[in-house]
Coordinates of N, CA, C and O in Angstrom, one line a residue:
T21 N -4.0 -86.8 1.3 CA -3.7 -85.7 2.1 C -4.5 -84.5 1.9 O -4.8 -83.9 2.8
S22 N -4.7 -84.3 0.7 CA -5.7 -83.1 0.3 C -7.0 -83.1 1.0 O -7.7 -82.2 1.6
E23 N -7.7 -84.5 1.0 CA -9.0 -84.7 1.5 C -8.8 -84.5 2.9 O -9.7 -84.0 3.6
M24 N -7.6 -85.0 3.6 CA -7.4 -84.8 5.1 C -7.3 -83.3 5.5 O -7.9 -82.9 6.5
N25 N -6.6 -82.7 4.8 CA -6.4 -81.2 5.1 C -7.8 -80.6 4.9 O -8.1 -79.6 5.8
S26 N -8.6 -81.0 4.0 CA -10.0 -80.4 3.8 C -10.8 -80.6 4.9 O -11.5 -79.6 5.5
A27 N -10.8 -81.9 5.4 CA -11.6 -82.3 6.6 C -11.2 -81.6 7.8 O -12.1 -81.1 8.6
I28 N -9.8 -81.4 8.1 CA -9.3 -80.7 9.1 C -9.8 -79.1 9.1 O -10.2 -78.7 10.2
K29 N -9.8 -78.6 7.8 CA -10.2 -77.2 7.8 C -11.7 -77.2 8.2 O -12.1 -76.1 8.9
V30 N -12.4 -77.9 7.8 CA -14.0 -77.9 8.1 C -14.1 -78.1 9.5 O -14.9 -77.3 10.2
S31 N -13.4 -79.1 10.2 CA -13.6 -79.2 11.6 C -13.1 -78.0 12.4 O -13.7 -77.6 13.3
A32 N -12.0 -77.3 11.9 CA -11.3 -76.2 12.6 C -12.5 -75.0 12.5 O -12.7 -74.3 13.4
D33 N -13.0 -74.9 11.3 CA -14.2 -73.8 11.2 C -15.5 -74.0 12.1 O -15.8 -73.0 12.5
N34 N -15.7 -75.3 12.2 CA -16.8 -75.7 13.1 C -16.5 -75.2 14.4 O -17.3 -74.8 15.3
I35 N -15.1 -75.7 15.0 CA -14.9 -75.3 16.3 C -14.8 -73.7 16.4 O -15.3 -73.2 17.4
T36 N -14.3 -73.1 15.5 CA -14.4 -71.5 15.6 C -15.7 -71.0 15.8 O -16.0 -70.0 16.7
S37 N -16.6 -71.5 15.0 CA -17.9 -71.1 15.0 C -18.7 -71.4 16.4 O -19.4 -70.6 16.8
S38 N -18.4 -72.6 16.9 CA -19.0 -72.8 18.0 C -18.4 -72.2 19.2 O -19.2 -71.6 20.2
V39 N -17.1 -71.8 19.3 CA -16.6 -71.0 20.3 C -17.2 -69.6 20.3 O -17.5 -69.0 21.3
S40 N -17.3 -69.0 19.1 CA -17.8 -67.7 18.9 C -19.3 -67.6 19.4 O -19.7 -66.7 20.2
S41 N -20.0 -68.7 19.2 CA -21.3 -68.6 19.7 C -21.6 -68.8 21.1 O -22.3 -68.2 21.7
T42 N -20.6 -69.7 21.7 CA -20.5 -69.8 23.2 C -20.1 -68.4 23.8 O -20.8 -68.1 24.8
Y43 N -19.2 -67.7 23.2 CA -18.9 -66.4 23.9 C -20.2 -65.4 23.8 O -20.2 -64.6 24.6
A44 N -20.8 -65.4 22.6 CA -21.7 -64.6 22.4 C -22.9 -64.9 23.5 O -23.6 -63.9 24.0
T45 N -23.2 -66.2 23.7 CA -24.2 -66.6 24.8 C -23.7 -66.3 26.1 O -24.4 -65.8 26.8
K46 N -22.5 -66.4 26.4 CA -21.9 -66.0 27.7 C -21.9 -64.6 27.9 O -22.5 -64.1 29.3
A47 N -21.9 -63.7 26.8 CA -22.1 -62.3 27.1 C -23.5 -62.0 27.5 O -23.7 -61.1 28.3
Q48 N -24.5 -62.6 26.6 CA -25.8 -62.4 27.1 C -26.1 -62.9 28.5 O -26.8 -62.0 29.2
V49 N -25.6 -64.0 29.0 CA -25.8 -64.4 30.4 C -25.3 -63.5 31.3 O -25.9 -63.2 32.4
N50 N -24.0 -62.9 31.0 CA -23.3 -62.0 32.0 C -24.0 -60.7 32.1 O -23.9 -60.0 33.1
D51 N -25.0 -60.4 31.2 CA -25.9 -59.0 31.2 C -27.0 -59.4 32.1 O -27.6 -58.5 32.4
I52 N -27.3 -60.6 32.5 CA -28.4 -60.7 33.4 C -28.0 -60.7 34.8 O -27.0 -61.5 35.3
T53 N -28.8 -59.9 35.7 CA -28.7 -60.1 37.1 C -30.0 -60.4 37.6 O -31.0 -59.8 37.1
I54 N -29.9 -61.1 38.9 CA -31.1 -61.7 39.4 C -31.1 -61.4 40.9 O -30.1 -61.6 41.4
G55 N -32.2 -60.8 41.5 CA -32.3 -60.5 42.9 C -32.9 -61.6 43.5 O -32.4 -62.3 44.5
G56 N -34.1 -61.8 43.3 CA -35.0 -62.8 44.0 C -35.8 -62.5 45.1 O -37.0 -62.9 45.2
R57 N -35.3 -61.8 46.0 CA -35.8 -61.3 47.3 C -37.0 -60.2 46.9 O -36.6 -59.3 46.2
N58 N -38.1 -60.4 47.4 CA -39.2 -59.5 47.2 C -39.1 -58.3 48.0 O -39.2 -58.3 49.2
L59 N -39.0 -57.1 47.4 CA -38.8 -56.0 48.2 C -40.0 -55.1 48.2 O -40.0 -53.8 48.4
F60 N -41.3 -55.6 47.9 CA -42.6 -55.0 48.0 C -43.4 -55.7 49.0 O -43.5 -57.0 48.9
S61 N -43.5 -55.0 50.2 CA -44.2 -55.7 51.4 C -45.7 -55.1 51.5 O -45.9 -54.2 50.8
G62 N -46.4 -55.8 52.5 CA -47.7 -55.3 52.8 C -48.8 -56.1 52.1 O -49.9 -55.9 52.3
Y63 N -48.6 -57.0 51.2 CA -49.5 -57.7 50.5 C -49.1 -59.1 50.3 O -47.9 -59.4 49.9
D64 N -50.0 -59.9 50.3 CA -49.7 -61.4 49.9 C -50.1 -61.7 48.3 O -50.1 -60.6 47.6
E65 N -50.1 -62.8 48.0 CA -50.4 -63.0 46.6 C -51.8 -63.2 46.2 O -52.1 -63.3 45.0
S66 N -52.7 -62.6 47.2 CA -54.2 -62.6 46.8 C -54.3 -61.3 45.8 O -53.5 -60.5 45.8
E67 N -55.4 -61.3 44.9 CA -55.7 -60.3 44.1 C -56.1 -58.9 44.6 O -56.8 -59.0 45.8
I68 N -55.7 -57.8 44.4 CA -56.2 -56.5 44.8 C -56.8 -55.7 43.7 O -56.4 -55.7 42.6
R69 N -57.9 -55.2 44.2 CA -58.9 -54.3 43.2 C -58.2 -53.0 43.2 O -58.3 -52.3 44.4
L70 N -57.8 -52.5 42.0 CA -57.2 -51.2 42.0 C -58.7 -50.3 42.2 O -59.7 -50.6 42.0
N71 N -58.2 -49.1 42.7 CA -59.4 -48.0 43.1 C -60.1 -47.5 41.8 O -59.4 -47.3 40.8
D72 N -61.4 -47.1 42.0 CA -62.0 -46.6 40.8 C -61.6 -45.3 40.6 O -61.2 -44.5 41.6
Y73 N -61.6 -44.9 39.3 CA -60.9 -43.5 39.0 C -61.9 -42.9 38.1 O -62.1 -43.1 36.9
Q74 N -62.3 -41.6 38.6 CA -63.2 -40.9 37.6 C -64.3 -41.6 37.0 O -64.8 -41.2 35.8
S75 N -64.8 -42.6 37.7 CA -66.0 -43.3 37.2 C -65.9 -44.0 35.9 O -66.9 -44.4 35.3
K76 N -64.7 -44.1 35.6 CA -64.4 -44.9 34.4 C -63.1 -45.7 34.2 O -62.9 -46.6 33.3
G77 N -62.1 -45.5 35.2 CA -60.9 -46.2 35.1 C -60.6 -46.7 36.4 O -61.4 -46.8 37.4
S78 N -59.4 -47.2 36.6 CA -58.7 -47.8 37.7 C -57.4 -47.2 38.0 O -56.6 -47.2 37.1
F79 N -57.1 -46.7 39.3 CA -55.9 -46.1 39.5 C -55.6 -46.4 41.1 O -56.2 -46.1 41.9
T80 N -54.4 -46.8 41.4 CA -53.9 -46.9 42.6 C -52.4 -46.6 42.9 O -51.7 -47.1 41.9
Q81 N -52.2 -45.9 44.0 CA -50.8 -45.6 44.3 C -50.5 -46.5 45.5 O -51.2 -46.4 46.5
F82 N -49.4 -47.3 45.3 CA -48.9 -48.2 46.4 C -47.8 -47.5 47.0 O -46.6 -47.4 46.4
I83 N -48.0 -46.9 48.2 CA -47.2 -46.0 48.8 C -46.4 -46.6 50.0 O -47.1 -47.3 50.7
N84 N -45.1 -46.4 50.2 CA -44.3 -46.8 51.3 C -44.4 -48.5 51.4 O -44.4 -49.0 52.6
N85 N -44.6 -49.3 50.3 CA -44.5 -50.6 50.3 C -43.1 -51.2 50.0 O -42.7 -52.5 50.0
L86 N -42.2 -50.5 49.4 CA -40.9 -50.7 49.0 C -40.0 -51.0 50.4 O -40.1 -50.0 51.3
T87 N -39.3 -52.0 50.5 CA -38.7 -52.2 51.7 C -37.1 -51.7 51.7 O -36.3 -52.0 52.7
F88 N -36.9 -50.9 50.8 CA -35.7 -50.2 50.5 C -35.9 -48.7 50.5 O -36.9 -48.2 50.2
N89 N -34.9 -47.9 50.8 CA -34.9 -46.5 50.6 C -34.4 -46.0 49.3 O -33.2 -46.2 49.0
P90 N -35.2 -45.7 48.2 CA -34.6 -45.3 46.9 C -33.6 -44.2 47.0 O -32.9 -44.2 46.0
C91 N -33.7 -43.3 47.9 CA -32.7 -42.2 48.1 C -31.3 -42.8 48.3 O -30.4 -42.1 48.0
E92 N -31.2 -44.0 48.8 CA -30.0 -44.7 49.1 C -29.5 -45.7 48.1 O -28.3 -46.4 48.3
T93 N -30.2 -45.9 47.3 CA -29.9 -46.8 46.2 C -29.9 -46.5 44.7 O -30.3 -47.1 43.7
V94 N -29.4 -45.3 44.6 CA -29.1 -44.6 43.2 C -28.3 -45.6 42.3 O -27.3 -45.8 42.8
G95 N -28.7 -45.8 41.2 CA -27.8 -46.6 40.3 C -28.2 -48.0 40.3 O -27.9 -48.7 39.4
E96 N -29.0 -48.3 41.2 CA -29.5 -49.9 41.2 C -30.6 -50.1 40.2 O -31.4 -49.2 39.9
T97 N -30.6 -51.3 39.5 CA -31.7 -51.7 38.8 C -32.6 -52.5 39.3 O -32.2 -53.4 40.2
Y98 N -33.9 -52.4 39.1 CA -34.9 -53.1 39.7 C -35.9 -53.5 38.7 O -36.4 -52.9 37.6
T99 N -36.6 -54.8 39.0 CA -37.6 -55.2 38.0 C -38.9 -55.4 38.8 O -38.9 -56.3 39.9
I100 N -39.9 -54.8 38.2 CA -41.1 -55.0 38.8 C -42.0 -56.0 38.1 O -42.1 -56.0 36.8
S101 N -42.7 -56.8 38.8 CA -43.4 -58.0 38.0 C -44.8 -58.2 38.9 O -44.7 -58.0 40.0
F102 N -45.8 -58.6 38.0 CA -47.1 -58.7 38.6 C -48.1 -59.5 37.7 O -47.9 -59.5 36.4
W103 N -49.3 -59.7 38.1 CA -50.2 -60.3 37.3 C -51.5 -59.3 37.2 O -51.7 -58.8 38.2
A104 N -52.2 -59.1 36.2 CA -53.3 -58.3 36.1 C -54.4 -58.9 35.2 O -54.2 -59.6 34.3
K105 N -55.7 -58.4 35.4 CA -56.6 -58.7 34.6 C -57.8 -57.7 34.7 O -57.9 -57.0 35.7
S106 N -58.7 -57.6 33.7 CA -59.7 -56.5 33.6 C -61.0 -57.2 33.5 O -61.5 -57.6 32.2
P107 N -61.7 -57.6 34.5 CA -63.1 -58.3 34.3 C -64.1 -57.7 33.7 O -64.9 -58.3 33.2
N108 N -64.2 -56.4 33.5 CA -65.2 -55.6 32.9 C -65.0 -55.1 31.5 O -65.6 -54.3 31.0
G109 N -63.9 -55.7 30.9 CA -63.8 -55.4 29.5 C -62.3 -54.9 29.3 O -61.5 -54.6 30.3
T110 N -61.9 -54.6 28.0 CA -60.4 -54.4 27.8 C -60.1 -52.8 28.2 O -60.9 -52.0 28.0
T111 N -58.9 -52.8 28.6 CA -58.3 -51.5 29.0 C -56.7 -51.4 28.7 O -56.2 -52.5 28.9
P112 N -56.2 -50.2 28.4 CA -54.6 -50.0 28.5 C -54.4 -50.1 30.0 O -55.1 -50.0 30.8
L113 N -53.3 -50.6 30.2 CA -52.7 -50.6 31.5 C -51.3 -50.0 31.6 O -50.5 -50.5 30.8
T114 N -51.1 -49.0 32.6 CA -49.8 -48.3 32.6 C -49.2 -48.4 33.9 O -50.0 -48.5 35.0
I115 N -47.9 -48.3 34.0 CA -47.1 -48.3 35.3 C -46.3 -47.2 35.3 O -45.7 -47.0 34.3
Y116 N -46.1 -46.4 36.5 CA -45.3 -45.4 36.5 C -44.9 -44.9 38.0 O -45.6 -45.5 39.0
N117 N -44.1 -44.1 38.2 CA -43.8 -43.2 39.3 C -43.4 -41.9 39.0 O -42.3 -41.5 39.1
Q118 N -44.3 -41.2 38.6 CA -44.2 -39.8 38.0 C -44.9 -38.7 38.7 O -44.5 -37.5 38.7
N119 N -46.1 -38.9 39.3 CA -46.7 -37.8 39.9 C -46.0 -37.1 40.8 O -45.4 -37.7 41.7
G120 N -45.9 -35.8 40.8 CA -45.2 -34.9 41.8 C -43.7 -34.8 41.5 O -43.0 -34.3 42.2
Q121 N -43.2 -35.4 40.4 CA -41.8 -35.5 40.1 C -41.0 -35.9 41.3 O -40.1 -35.1 41.7
P122 N -41.1 -37.1 41.8 CA -40.0 -37.6 42.8 C -38.6 -37.6 42.3 O -38.3 -38.0 41.2
R123 N -37.8 -37.2 43.2 CA -36.4 -37.0 42.7 C -35.7 -38.4 42.5 O -34.9 -38.6 41.7
H124 N -36.2 -39.4 43.4 CA -35.6 -40.7 43.2 C -36.6 -41.8 42.9 O -37.8 -41.7 43.1
F125 N -36.3 -42.9 42.3 CA -37.1 -43.9 41.8 C -38.2 -43.4 40.8 O -39.4 -43.9 40.8
Y126 N -38.0 -42.3 40.1 CA -38.8 -41.8 39.2 C -38.7 -42.6 37.9 O -37.8 -43.0 37.3
F127 N -39.9 -43.1 37.3 CA -39.9 -43.6 36.0 C -41.2 -43.1 35.2 O -42.2 -43.1 35.9
E128 N -41.0 -42.8 34.1 CA -42.3 -42.3 33.4 C -43.2 -43.5 32.9 O -43.0 -44.6 33.1
R129 N -44.4 -42.9 32.5 CA -45.5 -43.7 32.2 C -45.1 -44.7 31.1 O -44.6 -44.3 30.1
T130 N -45.3 -46.0 31.5 CA -45.1 -47.2 30.4 C -46.3 -47.9 30.3 O -46.8 -48.5 31.3
Q131 N -46.9 -47.9 29.0 CA -48.1 -48.8 28.8 C -47.5 -50.2 28.6 O -46.9 -50.5 27.6
L132 N -47.9 -51.1 29.5 CA -47.6 -52.5 29.5 C -48.4 -53.2 28.3 O -47.9 -54.2 27.9
T133 N -49.7 -52.8 28.1 CA -50.6 -53.4 27.3 C -51.6 -52.3 26.7 O -52.2 -51.6 27.6
A134 N -52.0 -52.6 25.4 CA -53.1 -51.6 25.1 C -54.5 -52.2 25.3 O -55.7 -51.6 25.3
A135 N -54.6 -53.6 25.6 CA -55.8 -54.1 25.9 C -55.7 -55.3 27.0 O -55.8 -56.5 26.5
L136 N -55.7 -54.8 28.0 CA -55.8 -55.8 29.1 C -57.3 -56.5 29.3 O -58.2 -55.7 29.2
G137 N -57.3 -57.8 29.1 CA -58.6 -58.5 29.1 C -58.9 -59.2 30.3 O -58.4 -59.0 31.4
D138 N -59.8 -60.1 30.3 CA -60.5 -60.8 31.5 C -59.8 -62.1 31.8 O -60.2 -62.8 32.7
E139 N -58.6 -62.3 31.3 CA -57.8 -63.4 31.6 C -56.4 -62.7 32.3 O -55.9 -61.8 31.9
W140 N -56.0 -63.6 33.3 CA -54.6 -63.0 33.9 C -53.5 -63.1 33.0 O -53.3 -63.9 32.3
E141 N -52.9 -61.8 33.0 CA -51.6 -61.7 32.2 C -50.4 -61.3 33.1 O -50.6 -60.5 34.1
Y142 N -49.3 -61.8 32.8 CA -48.1 -61.4 33.4 C -47.3 -60.4 33.0 O -47.1 -60.3 31.7
F143 N -46.8 -59.5 33.7 CA -46.1 -58.4 33.2 C -44.8 -58.1 34.0 O -44.8 -58.4 35.2
T144 N -43.9 -57.6 33.4 CA -42.5 -57.2 33.9 C -42.0 -55.8 33.5 O -42.4 -55.6 32.1
H145 N -41.5 -55.2 34.3 CA -40.9 -53.7 33.9 C -39.8 -53.4 34.7 O -39.8 -53.4 35.8
T146 N -38.7 -53.2 33.9 CA -37.4 -52.8 34.6 C -37.1 -51.5 34.7 O -37.1 -50.7 33.5
V147 N -36.6 -50.9 35.7 CA -36.3 -49.5 35.9 C -35.0 -49.4 36.7 O -34.6 -50.3 37.2
T148 N -34.3 -48.2 36.4 CA -33.0 -47.8 37.1 C -33.2 -46.7 37.9 O -33.8 -45.6 37.5
N149 N -33.0 -46.8 39.2 CA -33.1 -45.8 40.3 C -31.9 -44.6 39.8 O -30.8 -44.8 40.3
V150 N -32.5 -43.5 39.2 CA -31.6 -42.4 39.1 C -31.9 -41.4 40.0 O -33.0 -41.1 40.6
D151 N -31.0 -40.3 40.3 CA -31.0 -39.2 41.0 C -31.5 -38.1 39.9 O -30.6 -37.6 39.1
K152 N -32.8 -37.7 39.9 CA -33.3 -36.7 38.9 C -32.8 -35.3 39.1 O -32.9 -34.4 38.3
G153 N -32.3 -35.2 40.2 CA -31.7 -33.7 40.5 C -32.7 -32.9 41.4 O -33.9 -33.3 41.6
E154 N -32.1 -31.6 41.9 CA -32.8 -30.8 42.9 C -34.2 -30.3 42.2 O -35.0 -29.8 42.9
S155 N -34.3 -30.1 40.8 CA -35.4 -29.7 40.3 C -36.8 -30.7 40.5 O -37.7 -30.2 40.5
Y156 N -36.4 -31.8 40.9 CA -37.4 -32.9 41.1 C -37.7 -32.8 42.6 O -37.0 -33.4 43.3
T157 N -38.7 -32.0 43.0 CA -39.0 -31.8 44.4 C -39.8 -32.7 45.1 O -40.0 -32.7 46.4
G158 N -40.5 -33.6 44.3 CA -41.3 -34.6 45.1 C -40.7 -35.6 46.0 O -39.5 -36.0 45.7
T159 N -41.3 -36.0 46.9 CA -40.8 -36.8 48.1 C -41.4 -38.1 48.0 O -40.8 -39.0 48.7
A160 N -42.4 -38.4 47.1 CA -43.0 -39.7 47.1 C -42.3 -40.7 46.2 O -42.8 -41.2 45.1
C161 N -41.1 -41.1 46.6 CA -40.1 -41.8 45.8 C -40.5 -43.4 46.1 O -40.3 -44.1 45.2
N162 N -41.0 -43.7 47.2 CA -41.3 -44.9 47.5 C -42.8 -45.3 47.1 O -43.7 -45.3 48.1
R163 N -42.9 -45.4 45.9 CA -44.3 -45.6 45.4 C -44.3 -46.4 44.2 O -43.4 -46.3 43.2
L164 N -45.4 -47.2 43.9 CA -45.7 -47.6 42.3 C -47.2 -47.0 42.1 O -48.0 -47.1 42.8
E165 N -47.2 -46.8 40.8 CA -48.6 -46.2 40.3 C -49.0 -47.1 39.3 O -48.4 -47.3 38.3
F166 N -50.3 -47.7 39.3 CA -50.8 -48.3 38.3 C -52.2 -47.7 37.8 O -53.0 -47.1 38.6
Y167 N -52.3 -47.6 36.6 CA -53.4 -46.9 36.0 C -54.1 -47.6 34.7 O -53.2 -48.0 33.8
A168 N -55.3 -48.0 34.8 CA -56.0 -48.5 33.7 C -57.0 -47.5 33.3 O -58.1 -47.2 34.0
S169 N -57.2 -46.8 32.2 CA -57.7 -45.7 31.8 C -59.3 -45.9 31.4 O -60.1 -45.2 31.7
D170 N -59.6 -47.1 31.1 CA -60.8 -47.4 30.5 C -61.9 -48.2 31.3 O -63.1 -48.2 30.9
K171 N -61.4 -48.9 32.2 CA -62.3 -49.8 32.9 C -62.1 -49.6 34.5 O -60.9 -49.7 35.0
M172 N -63.2 -49.8 35.1 CA -63.1 -49.9 36.6 C -63.0 -51.4 37.0 O -63.3 -52.2 36.1
G173 N -62.6 -51.7 38.2 CA -62.5 -53.1 38.6 C -61.3 -53.9 38.3 O -61.3 -55.1 38.3
V174 N -60.2 -53.1 37.7 CA -59.1 -54.0 37.3 C -58.3 -54.6 38.5 O -58.3 -54.0 39.7
L175 N -57.9 -55.8 38.3 CA -57.3 -56.6 39.5 C -55.7 -56.9 39.2 O -55.4 -57.1 38.0
V176 N -55.0 -56.7 40.3 CA -53.6 -57.1 40.1 C -53.4 -58.1 41.2 O -54.0 -58.2 42.5
K177 N -52.3 -59.0 41.2 CA -51.9 -59.9 42.2 C -50.4 -60.1 42.1 O -49.7 -59.9 41.2
K178 N -49.8 -60.8 43.1 CA -48.4 -61.0 43.1 C -47.3 -60.2 42.7 O -46.6 -60.4 41.8
I179 N -47.6 -58.8 43.3 CA -46.7 -57.8 42.9 C -45.3 -58.1 43.6 O -45.1 -58.6 44.7
K180 N -44.4 -58.1 42.7 CA -42.9 -58.3 43.2 C -41.9 -57.2 42.8 O -42.1 -56.9 41.6
V181 N -41.1 -56.8 43.5 CA -40.0 -55.6 43.2 C -38.8 -56.4 43.6 O -38.7 -56.6 44.8
E182 N -37.8 -56.7 42.6 CA -36.5 -57.2 43.1 C -35.2 -56.6 42.4 O -35.5 -56.0 41.3
R183 N -34.2 -56.7 42.9 CA -33.0 -56.3 42.3 C -32.7 -57.0 41.1 O -32.7 -58.2 41.0
G184 N -32.2 -56.3 40.1 CA -31.7 -56.8 38.8 C -32.6 -56.8 37.7 O -33.7 -55.9 37.8
N185 N -32.3 -57.2 36.6 CA -33.1 -57.1 35.3 C -33.8 -58.3 34.8 O -34.4 -58.3 33.9
K186 N -33.9 -59.2 35.7 CA -34.6 -60.6 35.5 C -35.6 -60.9 36.5 O -35.4 -61.1 37.8
A187 N -36.9 -61.0 36.1 CA -38.0 -61.2 37.1 C -37.9 -62.7 37.4 O -37.6 -63.5 36.6
T188 N -38.3 -63.1 38.7 CA -38.3 -64.5 39.2 C -39.7 -64.7 39.7 O -40.5 -63.7 39.8
D189 N -40.1 -66.0 40.0 CA -41.4 -66.2 40.4 C -41.7 -65.6 41.8 O -40.9 -65.2 42.7
W190 N -43.0 -65.1 41.9 CA -43.4 -64.4 43.3 C -43.1 -65.3 44.6 O -43.1 -66.4 44.6
T191 N -42.5 -64.5 45.4 CA -42.2 -65.0 46.9 C -42.7 -63.8 47.6 O -42.5 -62.6 47.5
P192 N -43.1 -64.1 48.9 CA -43.5 -63.0 49.9 C -42.3 -62.3 50.4 O -41.1 -62.9 50.2
A193 N -42.4 -61.0 50.7 CA -41.2 -60.3 51.3 C -41.0 -60.9 52.7 O -41.8 -61.3 53.4
P194 N -39.7 -61.2 52.9 CA -39.3 -61.4 54.3 C -40.1 -60.7 55.4 O -40.3 -61.4 56.5
E195 N -40.2 -59.4 55.2 CA -40.7 -58.7 56.3 C -42.1 -59.2 56.6 O -42.7 -59.3 57.8
D196 N -42.9 -59.6 55.5 CA -44.3 -60.0 55.7 C -44.3 -61.4 56.5 O -45.2 -61.7 57.3
I197 N -43.4 -62.2 56.1 CA -43.2 -63.7 56.8 C -42.9 -63.3 58.2 O -43.5 -64.0 59.0
E198 N -42.0 -62.4 58.6 CA -41.7 -62.1 60.0 C -42.9 -61.5 60.8 O -43.3 -61.9 62.0
S199 N -43.7 -60.7 60.0 CA -44.9 -60.1 60.6 C -46.0 -61.4 60.8 O -46.7 -61.3 61.9
D200 N -46.1 -62.1 59.9 CA -47.1 -63.3 60.0 C -46.6 -64.2 61.3 O -47.4 -64.6 62.1
I201 N -45.4 -64.5 61.4 CA -44.8 -65.2 62.5 C -45.2 -64.5 63.9 O -45.5 -65.1 64.9
S202 N -44.8 -63.1 63.8 CA -45.1 -62.5 65.0 C -46.7 -62.4 65.5 O -47.0 -62.6 66.6
D203 N -47.6 -62.3 64.5 CA -48.9 -62.4 64.6 C -49.4 -63.8 65.1 O -50.1 -63.8 66.1
L204 N -48.8 -64.8 64.6 CA -48.9 -66.0 65.1 C -48.7 -66.4 66.6 O -49.3 -67.0 67.5
D205 N -47.5 -65.7 66.9 CA -47.0 -66.0 68.4 C -48.0 -65.2 69.3 O -48.3 -65.7 70.3
T206 N -48.5 -64.0 68.9 CA -49.4 -63.4 69.6 C -50.8 -64.1 69.8 O -51.5 -64.1 71.1
R207 N -51.3 -64.8 68.7 CA -52.3 -65.6 68.9 C -52.1 -66.7 69.7 O -53.2 -67.2 70.3
I208 N -51.0 -67.3 69.5 CA -50.8 -68.6 70.3 C -50.6 -68.2 71.9 O -51.2 -69.0 72.6
G209 N -50.1 -67.2 72.2 CA -50.0 -66.6 73.6 C -51.4 -66.4 74.0 O -51.7 -66.8 75.3
S210 N -52.3 -65.8 73.1 CA -53.5 -65.5 73.6 C -54.5 -66.9 73.9 O -55.2 -66.9 74.9
A211 N -54.2 -67.8 72.9 CA -54.9 -69.1 73.1 C -54.4 -69.8 74.3 O -55.2 -70.5 75.3
E212 N -53.1 -69.9 74.6 CA -52.6 -70.4 76.0 C -53.2 -69.7 77.2 O -53.5 -70.5 78.1
S213 N -53.3 -68.4 77.1 CA -54.0 -67.8 78.1 C -55.3 -68.2 78.3 O -55.8 -68.3 79.6
S214 N -56.1 -68.2 77.2 CA -57.5 -68.7 77.4 C -57.7 -70.1 77.9 O -58.6 -70.4 78.9
I215 N -56.9 -70.9 77.5 CA -56.8 -72.3 77.9 C -56.5 -72.4 79.5 O -57.2 -73.0 80.3
T216 N -55.6 -71.7 79.9 CA -55.3 -71.5 81.4 C -56.5 -71.1 82.2 O -56.8 -71.7 83.2
Q217 N -57.2 -70.0 81.7 CA -58.3 -69.5 82.3 C -59.4 -70.6 82.4 O -60.0 -70.7 83.4
L218 N -59.5 -71.0 81.2 CA -60.6 -72.2 81.1 C -60.4 -73.3 82.2 O -61.2 -73.9 82.9
S219 N -59.0 -73.8 82.1 CA -58.6 -74.8 83.1 C -58.8 -74.4 84.5 O -59.2 -75.3 85.3
N220 N -58.5 -73.2 84.8 CA -58.8 -72.8 86.2 C -60.2 -72.7 86.6 O -60.6 -72.9 87.7

């Protein structure tokens, strides 16, 4: 009886430990929110060369590429993800939306790496869209700013902005797909017209 009671207690303790672990994992999972839809339009997955800056660095402001109005989504969390590399040597890489103190979608300079090199690296950064108040008079809230201070020619690709705090694989913005379809329709219409003319 003593041995049986001891074995039962060990089993009970193991069950309690397992349940506690399960609830801890469940809490972590419940903290993850995933959007998936790409809210950054105007670019495909091709690499983009950042603009040369002061003859020594790279800096580009991507303006009006967000497909939502940050003034209307205060309190929402967004995750920005992209790939980057520096073919001309190592450089720090920073992302922000700070210039001019925009009232919405403002986030301070965040150094993602101190030494971006010549191999593609994947980066993610999560921000919460807050209303900074009337003292923040800037209107450029629909913007992402990329800055590499030490090297020109820095490349980025597969930029994605999505709701939530978990990055997912790159997908094109639906608006870009619709634009491609519209362009294809126009090209097909033009080709059909040319064929008709040639036939006549």
